[in-house]
mmCIF file of C-alpha atoms in Angstrom:
data_model
loop_
_atom_site.group_PDB
_atom_site.id
_atom_site.type_symbol
_atom_site.label_atom_id
_atom_site.label_comp_id
_atom_site.label_asym_id
_atom_site.label_seq_id
_atom_site.Cartn_x
_atom_site.Cartn_y
_atom_site.Cartn_z
ATOM 1 C CA MET A 292 13.118 3.511 6.300
ATOM 2 C CA LEU A 293 14.546 1.786 3.280
ATOM 3 C CA ARG A 294 12.438 -0.852 1.509
ATOM 4 C CA HIS A 295 14.346 -3.868 0.191
ATOM 5 C CA TYR A 296 12.693 -6.013 -2.500
ATOM 6 C CA TYR A 297 13.576 -9.689 -3.014
ATOM 7 C CA VAL A 298 12.228 -12.307 -5.392
ATOM 8 C CA SER A 299 11.794 -16.034 -4.851
ATOM 9 C CA ASP A 300 9.694 -18.847 -6.255
ATOM 10 C CA ASP A 301 9.807 -20.811 -2.972
ATOM 11 C CA LEU A 302 7.251 -19.878 -0.308
ATOM 12 C CA ASP A 303 8.848 -22.302 2.174
ATOM 13 C CA GLU A 304 12.088 -20.329 1.967
ATOM 14 C CA LEU A 305 10.231 -17.041 2.376
ATOM 15 C CA GLU A 306 8.507 -18.429 5.465
ATOM 16 C CA ILE A 307 11.898 -19.239 7.002
ATOM 17 C CA VAL A 308 13.208 -15.772 6.137
ATOM 18 C CA GLU A 309 10.163 -14.142 7.700
ATOM 19 C CA LYS A 310 10.534 -16.139 10.935
ATOM 20 C CA GLU A 311 14.209 -15.226 11.162
ATOM 21 C CA LEU A 312 13.403 -11.552 10.613
ATOM 22 C CA GLU A 313 10.731 -11.624 13.317
ATOM 23 C CA ALA A 314 13.160 -13.337 15.716
ATOM 24 C CA GLU A 315 15.575 -10.445 15.035
ATOM 25 C CA GLY A 316 12.953 -7.847 16.024
ATOM 26 C CA PHE A 317 11.297 -7.025 12.711
ATOM 27 C CA THR A 318 7.553 -6.544 13.096
ATOM 28 C CA GLU A 319 4.613 -7.547 10.935
ATOM 29 C CA PRO A 320 4.113 -4.091 9.353
ATOM 30 C CA GLN A 321 7.717 -4.197 8.103
ATOM 31 C CA ILE A 322 7.451 -7.510 6.226
ATOM 32 C CA HIS A 323 5.171 -8.237 3.262
ATOM 33 C CA VAL A 324 4.894 -10.802 0.491
ATOM 34 C CA LEU A 325 3.370 -9.805 -2.832
ATOM 35 C CA SER A 326 2.076 -12.747 -4.834
ATOM 36 C CA LEU A 327 -0.660 -13.747 -7.235
ATOM 37 C CA ASP A 328 -1.079 -16.970 -5.226
ATOM 38 C CA ASP A 329 -2.787 -15.571 -2.121
ATOM 39 C CA CYS A 330 -4.058 -18.977 -1.018
ATOM 40 C CA HIS A 331 -0.579 -20.497 -0.653
ATOM 41 C CA VAL A 332 0.810 -17.312 0.898
ATOM 42 C CA GLU A 333 -1.882 -17.578 3.571
ATOM 43 C CA GLN A 334 -1.192 -21.296 4.095
ATOM 44 C CA HIS A 335 2.453 -20.463 4.802
ATOM 45 C CA HIS A 336 1.361 -17.806 7.348
ATOM 46 C CA LEU A 337 3.210 -15.066 5.503
ATOM 47 C CA HIS A 338 2.295 -11.396 5.841
ATOM 48 C CA GLU A 339 0.621 -10.781 2.507
ATOM 49 C CA VAL A 340 -0.106 -7.462 0.877
ATOM 50 C CA GLU A 341 -3.755 -6.573 1.435
ATOM 51 C CA SER A 342 -5.793 -7.090 -1.724
ATOM 52 C CA LEU A 343 -7.006 -3.481 -1.665
ATOM 53 C CA LEU A 344 -3.411 -2.239 -1.625
ATOM 54 C CA LYS A 345 -2.552 -4.352 -4.677
ATOM 55 C CA GLN A 346 -4.780 -2.002 -6.650
ATOM 56 C CA ASP A 347 -4.212 1.727 -7.185
ATOM 57 C CA VAL A 348 -7.296 2.794 -5.191
ATOM 58 C CA ILE A 349 -5.500 5.192 -2.829
ATOM 59 C CA ARG A 350 -3.605 7.005 -5.574
ATOM 60 C CA GLY A 351 -6.738 7.119 -7.740
ATOM 61 C CA GLY A 352 -8.695 8.630 -4.858
ATOM 62 C CA GLU A 353 -5.979 11.243 -4.320
ATOM 63 C CA ILE A 354 -6.080 12.220 -7.993
ATOM 64 C CA GLY A 355 -9.888 12.288 -7.791
ATOM 65 C CA ALA A 356 -9.653 14.600 -4.770
ATOM 66 C CA GLY A 357 -7.464 16.996 -6.758
ATOM 67 C CA VAL A 358 -9.944 17.041 -9.602
ATOM 68 C CA GLY A 359 -12.778 17.320 -7.065
ATOM 69 C CA VAL A 360 -11.303 20.482 -5.559
ATOM 70 C CA ILE A 361 -11.268 22.117 -8.981
ATOM 71 C CA VAL A 362 -14.828 21.005 -9.759
ATOM 72 C CA ALA A 363 -16.055 22.165 -6.327
ATOM 73 C CA MET A 364 -14.416 25.559 -6.835
ATOM 74 C CA LEU A 365 -16.152 25.862 -10.193
ATOM 75 C CA ALA A 366 -19.458 24.839 -8.590
ATOM 76 C CA LEU A 367 -19.054 27.740 -6.159
ATOM 77 C CA GLY A 368 -17.275 30.306 -8.330
ATOM 78 C CA LEU A 369 -19.472 30.160 -11.402
ATOM 79 C CA PRO A 370 -22.785 30.829 -9.565
ATOM 80 C CA TYR A 371 -21.146 33.669 -7.646
ATOM 81 C CA MET A 372 -19.890 35.319 -10.837
ATOM 82 C CA MET A 373 -23.259 34.835 -12.529
ATOM 83 C CA GLY A 374 -25.101 36.346 -9.546
ATOM 84 C CA TRP A 375 -27.147 33.203 -8.898
ATOM 85 C CA THR A 376 -26.302 33.282 -5.184
ATOM 86 C CA ASP A 377 -28.238 36.527 -4.725
ATOM 87 C CA GLY A 378 -31.582 34.734 -5.095
ATOM 88 C CA ALA A 379 -33.872 33.325 -2.416
ATOM 89 C CA ALA A 380 -31.981 30.032 -2.150
ATOM 90 C CA GLY A 381 -28.651 31.789 -1.661
ATOM 91 C CA TRP A 382 -25.514 29.699 -1.367
ATOM 92 C CA LEU A 383 -27.054 26.484 0.004
ATOM 93 C CA PRO A 384 -27.717 24.578 -3.265
ATOM 94 C CA PHE A 385 -24.294 25.487 -4.638
ATOM 95 C CA ILE A 386 -22.502 24.440 -1.464
ATOM 96 C CA PHE A 387 -24.394 21.149 -1.600
ATOM 97 C CA LEU A 388 -23.510 20.747 -5.292
ATOM 98 C CA SER A 389 -19.819 21.438 -4.617
ATOM 99 C CA MET A 390 -19.671 18.872 -1.775
ATOM 100 C CA LEU A 391 -21.482 16.305 -3.886
ATOM 101 C CA SER A 392 -19.150 16.951 -6.842
ATOM 102 C CA PHE A 393 -16.078 16.659 -4.618
ATOM 103 C CA GLY A 394 -17.263 13.339 -3.153
ATOM 104 C CA PHE A 395 -18.163 11.967 -6.575
ATOM 105 C CA CYS A 396 -14.712 12.819 -7.961
ATOM 106 C CA ILE A 397 -13.000 11.010 -5.068
ATOM 107 C CA TRP A 398 -15.243 7.977 -5.557
ATOM 108 C CA GLU A 399 -14.704 7.924 -9.315
ATOM 109 C CA GLY A 400 -10.930 8.297 -8.913
ATOM 110 C CA GLY A 401 -10.854 5.381 -6.484
ATOM 111 C CA PHE A 402 -13.034 3.325 -8.807
ATOM 112 C CA ILE A 403 -10.687 3.955 -11.732
ATOM 113 C CA GLY A 404 -7.700 3.144 -9.496
ATOM 114 C CA PHE A 405 -9.362 -0.108 -8.428
ATOM 115 C CA GLN A 406 -9.139 -1.302 -12.019
ATOM 116 C CA LYS A 407 -5.347 -0.791 -12.188
ATOM 117 C CA PRO A 408 -2.479 -2.470 -10.345
ATOM 118 C CA ASN A 409 -0.726 -0.399 -7.699
ATOM 119 C CA VAL A 410 1.759 1.921 -9.375
ATOM 120 C CA HIS A 411 4.488 0.743 -6.978
ATOM 121 C CA PHE A 412 4.013 -2.922 -7.951
ATOM 122 C CA VAL A 413 3.629 -2.623 -11.740
ATOM 123 C CA ARG A 414 7.344 -3.238 -12.236
ATOM 124 C CA PHE A 415 6.958 -6.707 -10.677
ATOM 125 C CA GLN A 416 4.049 -7.891 -12.849
ATOM 126 C CA GLU A 417 6.200 -10.053 -15.151
ATOM 127 C CA LEU A 418 7.871 -11.778 -12.192
ATOM 128 C CA LEU A 419 4.517 -12.399 -10.523
ATOM 129 C CA ILE A 420 2.980 -13.812 -13.699
ATOM 130 C CA LYS A 421 5.904 -16.263 -13.940
ATOM 131 C CA GLY A 422 4.946 -17.613 -10.490
ATOM 132 C CA ASN A 423 7.462 -15.725 -8.386
ATOM 133 C CA HIS A 424 6.763 -13.997 -5.104
ATOM 134 C CA ILE A 425 8.102 -10.611 -4.016
ATOM 135 C CA LEU A 426 9.277 -10.158 -0.427
ATOM 136 C CA PHE A 427 9.658 -6.570 0.642
ATOM 137 C CA VAL A 428 10.955 -5.429 3.988
ATOM 138 C CA ASP A 429 11.024 -1.907 5.448
ATOM 139 C CA VAL A 430 14.306 -1.643 7.323
ATOM 140 C CA ASP A 431 15.371 0.970 9.884
ATOM 141 C CA PRO A 432 19.002 2.104 9.579
ATOM 142 C CA VAL A 433 19.784 0.394 12.913
ATOM 143 C CA GLN A 434 18.427 -2.903 11.543
ATOM 144 C CA GLU A 435 20.426 -2.865 8.289
ATOM 145 C CA HIS A 436 23.341 -4.979 9.558
ATOM 146 C CA ASN A 437 21.164 -7.757 11.009
ATOM 147 C CA PHE A 438 18.942 -7.689 7.940
ATOM 148 C CA GLY A 439 21.952 -8.101 5.652
ATOM 149 C CA MET A 440 23.255 -11.036 7.677
ATOM 150 C CA ILE A 441 19.907 -12.835 7.517
ATOM 151 C CA MET A 442 19.514 -12.297 3.790
ATOM 152 C CA LYS A 443 23.060 -13.500 3.043
ATOM 153 C CA SER A 444 22.119 -16.888 4.502
ATOM 154 C CA HIS A 445 19.327 -17.254 1.909
ATOM 155 C CA PRO A 446 20.937 -17.162 -1.551
ATOM 156 C CA ASP A 447 17.745 -18.429 -3.241
ATOM 157 C CA VAL A 448 15.986 -15.209 -2.232
ATOM 158 C CA GLU A 449 17.488 -12.750 -4.710
ATOM 159 C CA PRO A 450 17.584 -8.977 -4.215
ATOM 160 C CA ILE A 451 15.964 -7.027 -7.050
ATOM 161 C CA CYS A 452 15.869 -3.394 -5.907
ATOM 162 C CA CYS A 453 15.552 -0.898 -3.073
ATOM 163 C CA GLY A 454 13.304 2.072 -2.578
ATOM 164 C CA SER A 455 11.763 4.297 0.028
ATOM 165 C CA GLY A 456 9.688 2.467 2.585
ATOM 166 C CA ALA A 457 6.861 3.366 4.885
ATOM 167 C CA PRO A 458 7.667 6.208 7.263
ATOM 168 C CA HIS A 459 8.798 5.081 10.707
ATOM 169 C CA TRP A 460 5.768 6.680 12.381
ATOM 170 C CA VAL A 461 3.390 4.655 10.175
ATOM 171 C CA VAL A 462 5.087 1.385 11.140
ATOM 172 C CA SER A 463 5.033 2.437 14.819
ATOM 173 C CA CYS A 464 1.314 3.192 14.642
ATOM 174 C CA GLN A 465 0.622 -0.163 12.985
ATOM 175 C CA ASP A 466 2.682 -1.916 15.682
ATOM 176 C CA ALA A 467 0.735 -0.131 18.432
ATOM 177 C CA TYR A 468 -2.567 -1.012 16.762
ATOM 178 C CA ASN A 469 -1.548 -4.681 16.471
ATOM 179 C CA ARG A 470 -0.542 -4.751 20.168
ATOM 180 C CA VAL A 471 -3.944 -3.344 21.180
ATOM 181 C CA VAL A 472 -5.891 -5.729 18.928
ATOM 182 C CA ASN A 473 -3.885 -8.795 19.949
ATOM 183 C CA GLY A 474 -3.979 -7.823 23.624
ATOM 184 C CA ALA A 475 -7.751 -7.320 23.688
ATOM 185 C CA PRO A 476 -9.821 -10.226 25.088
#
């Protein structure tokens, strides 16, 4: 999927665009609005970016996991080389220490990431601070033509860039989840 990014300062216009996209078969997981004004985005019933995803928690946790693997290997390798595992306690305390170290590194990485904006959205910070809103849409190749036609009819919503979007299987899973949740009594 290709992700198209657009900028606008008018939430009413973005609401119209979103309704037109949904009428054309675009689903909720494909359409998002990034804004610093979450209250008004919610009032316009737009699909906002989750607050947790606005931060770099996921990437920070992934980096923490990488560091955690190294620390856990050291927590197991060093006692083995020093002969400390030959004692009465054996491997158990060192295995526990390595698991604890690994978990701590993931937590710490996520905590550090929570304090930073998402690396994918940093480039839009100036636009957001000026009061603009970023619409981004993940578009399948078969949807490109219809998407282009809809966006041409909204000249106030300006394109700013394109990039790689969510994989198709992720969007499909989110669609299936939404169908189950919305279909449940």
